[in-house]
């Protein structure tokens, strides 16, 4: 049970980082950010890329994919770059963000179901096979 609790905490923390990414997208839409925001945004992108590897190592999932996460991060090189994009491009970034965020919420929900089911179920006793079946 301790492993599943650790994995839930990992995914919850990662999801909170995605919420911060959305905060920066909102700053772009409002056209209100400072130099310090720019450096924090770049640090957040590094954290999102690195931590996603931990999430994928802990949970087998089909979405979000590494490619989808990296695509959004790569297409958002800086706040200055994003503010110079047209509003449709920023909306597309927000749509990609939302799709990834919902995928993470789905993973979190599945982890919580497994945690609540406890060790008595086949899914809990057979490791991550629950996710293989749920995502197949």
PDB file of C-alpha atoms in Angstrom:
ATOM      1  CA  UNK A   1       0.000   0.000   0.000  1.00  0.00           C
ATOM      2  CA  UNK A   2       2.889   2.349   0.656  1.00  0.00           C
ATOM      3  CA  UNK A   3       3.982   2.181  -3.014  1.00  0.00           C
ATOM      4  CA  UNK A   4       0.554   3.190  -4.289  1.00  0.00           C
ATOM      5  CA  UNK A   5       0.421   6.077  -1.807  1.00  0.00           C
ATOM      6  CA  UNK A   6       3.826   7.254  -3.006  1.00  0.00           C
ATOM      7  CA  UNK A   7       2.703   7.026  -6.628  1.00  0.00           C
ATOM      8  CA  UNK A   8      -0.496   8.949  -5.864  1.00  0.00           C
ATOM      9  CA  UNK A   9       1.577  11.695  -4.214  1.00  0.00           C
ATOM     10  CA  UNK A  10       3.921  11.784  -7.226  1.00  0.00           C
ATOM     11  CA  UNK A  11       1.052  12.195  -9.706  1.00  0.00           C
ATOM     12  CA  UNK A  12      -0.694  14.759  -7.481  1.00  0.00           C
ATOM     13  CA  UNK A  13       2.485  16.844  -7.254  1.00  0.00           C
ATOM     14  CA  UNK A  14       3.039  16.574 -10.996  1.00  0.00           C
ATOM     15  CA  UNK A  15      -0.547  17.677 -11.629  1.00  0.00           C
ATOM     16  CA  UNK A  16       0.062  20.731  -9.433  1.00  0.00           C
ATOM     17  CA  UNK A  17       3.025  21.616 -11.651  1.00  0.00           C
ATOM     18  CA  UNK A  18       0.707  21.456 -14.669  1.00  0.00           C
ATOM     19  CA  UNK A  19      -1.612  23.898 -12.898  1.00  0.00           C
ATOM     20  CA  UNK A  20       1.348  26.285 -12.611  1.00  0.00           C
ATOM     21  CA  UNK A  21       1.951  25.959 -16.360  1.00  0.00           C
ATOM     22  CA  UNK A  22      -1.648  27.047 -16.925  1.00  0.00           C
ATOM     23  CA  UNK A  23      -1.068  30.034 -14.619  1.00  0.00           C
ATOM     24  CA  UNK A  24       1.713  31.175 -16.953  1.00  0.00           C
ATOM     25  CA  UNK A  25      -0.555  30.741 -19.975  1.00  0.00           C
ATOM     26  CA  UNK A  26      -3.019  33.043 -18.230  1.00  0.00           C
ATOM     27  CA  UNK A  27      -0.266  35.622 -17.719  1.00  0.00           C
ATOM     28  CA  UNK A  28       0.404  35.479 -21.460  1.00  0.00           C
ATOM     29  CA  UNK A  29      -3.275  36.003 -22.272  1.00  0.00           C
ATOM     30  CA  UNK A  30      -3.369  39.002 -19.912  1.00  0.00           C
ATOM     31  CA  UNK A  31      -0.031  40.207 -21.350  1.00  0.00           C
ATOM     32  CA  UNK A  32       1.213  40.747 -17.795  1.00  0.00           C
ATOM     33  CA  UNK A  33       4.434  39.096 -16.760  1.00  0.00           C
ATOM     34  CA  UNK A  34       7.837  40.165 -15.506  1.00  0.00           C
ATOM     35  CA  UNK A  35      11.387  38.973 -16.053  1.00  0.00           C
ATOM     36  CA  UNK A  36      11.172  36.842 -12.914  1.00  0.00           C
ATOM     37  CA  UNK A  37       8.082  35.111 -14.325  1.00  0.00           C
ATOM     38  CA  UNK A  38      10.079  34.226 -17.433  1.00  0.00           C
ATOM     39  CA  UNK A  39      12.816  32.482 -15.435  1.00  0.00           C
ATOM     40  CA  UNK A  40      10.252  30.672 -13.273  1.00  0.00           C
ATOM     41  CA  UNK A  41       8.471  29.508 -16.428  1.00  0.00           C
ATOM     42  CA  UNK A  42      11.685  28.045 -17.811  1.00  0.00           C
ATOM     43  CA  UNK A  43      12.404  26.285 -14.497  1.00  0.00           C
ATOM     44  CA  UNK A  44       8.864  24.899 -14.463  1.00  0.00           C
ATOM     45  CA  UNK A  45       9.258  23.518 -17.988  1.00  0.00           C
ATOM     46  CA  UNK A  46      12.444  21.709 -16.922  1.00  0.00           C
ATOM     47  CA  UNK A  47      10.662  20.271 -13.903  1.00  0.00           C
ATOM     48  CA  UNK A  48       7.698  19.152 -16.012  1.00  0.00           C
ATOM     49  CA  UNK A  49       9.952  17.342 -18.485  1.00  0.00           C
ATOM     50  CA  UNK A  50      12.014  15.632 -15.778  1.00  0.00           C
ATOM     51  CA  UNK A  51       9.141  14.685 -13.477  1.00  0.00           C
ATOM     52  CA  UNK A  52       7.136  13.245 -16.360  1.00  0.00           C
ATOM     53  CA  UNK A  53       9.801  10.564 -16.696  1.00  0.00           C
ATOM     54  CA  UNK A  54       9.193   9.588 -13.058  1.00  0.00           C
ATOM     55  CA  UNK A  55       5.440   9.463 -13.608  1.00  0.00           C
ATOM     56  CA  UNK A  56       5.831   7.255 -16.673  1.00  0.00           C
ATOM     57  CA  UNK A  57       8.228   4.962 -14.806  1.00  0.00           C
ATOM     58  CA  UNK A  58       5.697   4.579 -11.974  1.00  0.00           C
ATOM     59  CA  UNK A  59       2.506   4.257 -14.029  1.00  0.00           C
ATOM     60  CA  UNK A  60       2.031   2.608 -17.393  1.00  0.00           C
ATOM     61  CA  UNK A  61      -0.296   4.853 -19.344  1.00  0.00           C
ATOM     62  CA  UNK A  62      -1.145   5.603 -22.952  1.00  0.00           C
ATOM     63  CA  UNK A  63      -1.967   9.261 -22.381  1.00  0.00           C
ATOM     64  CA  UNK A  64      -0.476  11.697 -21.907  1.00  0.00           C
ATOM     65  CA  UNK A  65       2.398  10.526 -24.048  1.00  0.00           C
ATOM     66  CA  UNK A  66       5.961  11.718 -23.793  1.00  0.00           C
ATOM     67  CA  UNK A  67       5.617  13.150 -27.299  1.00  0.00           C
ATOM     68  CA  UNK A  68       2.526  15.176 -26.385  1.00  0.00           C
ATOM     69  CA  UNK A  69       4.130  16.605 -23.231  1.00  0.00           C
ATOM     70  CA  UNK A  70       7.377  17.425 -25.041  1.00  0.00           C
ATOM     71  CA  UNK A  71       5.491  18.980 -27.953  1.00  0.00           C
ATOM     72  CA  UNK A  72       3.674  21.437 -25.691  1.00  0.00           C
ATOM     73  CA  UNK A  73       6.860  22.289 -23.799  1.00  0.00           C
ATOM     74  CA  UNK A  74       8.845  22.727 -27.023  1.00  0.00           C
ATOM     75  CA  UNK A  75       6.168  24.911 -28.605  1.00  0.00           C
ATOM     76  CA  UNK A  76       6.239  27.163 -25.537  1.00  0.00           C
ATOM     77  CA  UNK A  77       9.907  28.222 -25.443  1.00  0.00           C
ATOM     78  CA  UNK A  78       9.303  31.380 -23.406  1.00  0.00           C
ATOM     79  CA  UNK A  79       6.572  33.709 -22.194  1.00  0.00           C
ATOM     80  CA  UNK A  80       7.892  36.385 -24.550  1.00  0.00           C
ATOM     81  CA  UNK A  81       7.540  33.977 -27.476  1.00  0.00           C
ATOM     82  CA  UNK A  82       4.005  33.029 -26.443  1.00  0.00           C
ATOM     83  CA  UNK A  83       2.883  36.631 -26.059  1.00  0.00           C
ATOM     84  CA  UNK A  84       4.018  37.332 -29.619  1.00  0.00           C
ATOM     85  CA  UNK A  85       1.946  34.439 -30.983  1.00  0.00           C
ATOM     86  CA  UNK A  86      -1.566  35.093 -32.230  1.00  0.00           C
ATOM     87  CA  UNK A  87      -4.437  34.358 -29.870  1.00  0.00           C
ATOM     88  CA  UNK A  88      -5.424  31.208 -31.804  1.00  0.00           C
ATOM     89  CA  UNK A  89      -1.989  29.697 -31.168  1.00  0.00           C
ATOM     90  CA  UNK A  90      -2.246  30.484 -27.460  1.00  0.00           C
ATOM     91  CA  UNK A  91      -5.713  28.890 -27.384  1.00  0.00           C
ATOM     92  CA  UNK A  92      -4.239  25.786 -29.031  1.00  0.00           C
ATOM     93  CA  UNK A  93      -1.553  25.641 -26.328  1.00  0.00           C
ATOM     94  CA  UNK A  94      -4.292  25.907 -23.713  1.00  0.00           C
ATOM     95  CA  UNK A  95      -6.238  23.101 -25.401  1.00  0.00           C
ATOM     96  CA  UNK A  96      -3.143  20.867 -25.415  1.00  0.00           C
ATOM     97  CA  UNK A  97      -2.517  21.742 -21.761  1.00  0.00           C
ATOM     98  CA  UNK A  98      -6.110  20.837 -20.886  1.00  0.00           C
ATOM     99  CA  UNK A  99      -5.930  17.484 -22.680  1.00  0.00           C
ATOM    100  CA  UNK A 100      -2.738  16.569 -20.794  1.00  0.00           C
ATOM    101  CA  UNK A 101      -4.230  17.787 -17.500  1.00  0.00           C
ATOM    102  CA  UNK A 102      -7.347  15.641 -17.966  1.00  0.00           C
ATOM    103  CA  UNK A 103      -5.137  12.645 -18.801  1.00  0.00           C
ATOM    104  CA  UNK A 104      -3.228  13.157 -15.560  1.00  0.00           C
ATOM    105  CA  UNK A 105      -6.488  13.423 -13.624  1.00  0.00           C
ATOM    106  CA  UNK A 106      -7.594  10.123 -15.155  1.00  0.00           C
ATOM    107  CA  UNK A 107      -4.372   8.436 -14.037  1.00  0.00           C
ATOM    108  CA  UNK A 108      -4.834   9.866 -10.562  1.00  0.00           C
ATOM    109  CA  UNK A 109      -8.398   8.563 -10.399  1.00  0.00           C
ATOM    110  CA  UNK A 110      -7.293   5.076 -11.424  1.00  0.00           C
ATOM    111  CA  UNK A 111      -4.575   5.102  -8.774  1.00  0.00           C
ATOM    112  CA  UNK A 112      -7.086   6.104  -6.118  1.00  0.00           C
ATOM    113  CA  UNK A 113      -9.458   3.318  -7.186  1.00  0.00           C
ATOM    114  CA  UNK A 114      -6.627   0.826  -6.902  1.00  0.00           C
ATOM    115  CA  UNK A 115      -5.661   2.206  -3.494  1.00  0.00           C
ATOM    116  CA  UNK A 116      -9.224   1.970  -2.191  1.00  0.00           C
ATOM    117  CA  UNK A 117      -9.641  -1.547  -3.572  1.00  0.00           C
ATOM    118  CA  UNK A 118      -6.768  -2.689  -1.378  1.00  0.00           C
ATOM    119  CA  UNK A 119      -4.683  -5.845  -1.614  1.00  0.00           C
ATOM    120  CA  UNK A 120      -7.726  -8.157  -1.811  1.00  0.00           C
ATOM    121  CA  UNK A 121      -8.326  -7.507  -5.498  1.00  0.00           C
ATOM    122  CA  UNK A 122      -6.541  -9.125  -8.400  1.00  0.00           C
ATOM    123  CA  UNK A 123      -5.605  -5.697  -9.782  1.00  0.00           C
ATOM    124  CA  UNK A 124      -3.823  -4.693  -6.609  1.00  0.00           C
ATOM    125  CA  UNK A 125      -2.051  -8.014  -6.221  1.00  0.00           C
ATOM    126  CA  UNK A 126      -0.851  -8.129  -9.813  1.00  0.00           C
ATOM    127  CA  UNK A 127       0.985  -4.817  -9.793  1.00  0.00           C
ATOM    128  CA  UNK A 128       0.356  -2.398 -12.623  1.00  0.00           C
ATOM    129  CA  UNK A 129      -1.652  -4.847 -14.719  1.00  0.00           C
ATOM    130  CA  UNK A 130      -4.707  -2.836 -13.650  1.00  0.00           C
ATOM    131  CA  UNK A 131      -3.449   0.034 -15.796  1.00  0.00           C
ATOM    132  CA  UNK A 132      -2.660  -2.229 -18.700  1.00  0.00           C
ATOM    133  CA  UNK A 133      -6.241  -3.491 -18.711  1.00  0.00           C
ATOM    134  CA  UNK A 134      -7.767  -0.057 -18.052  1.00  0.00           C
ATOM    135  CA  UNK A 135      -5.746   1.625 -20.800  1.00  0.00           C
ATOM    136  CA  UNK A 136      -5.937  -1.178 -23.372  1.00  0.00           C
TER     137      UNK A 136
END
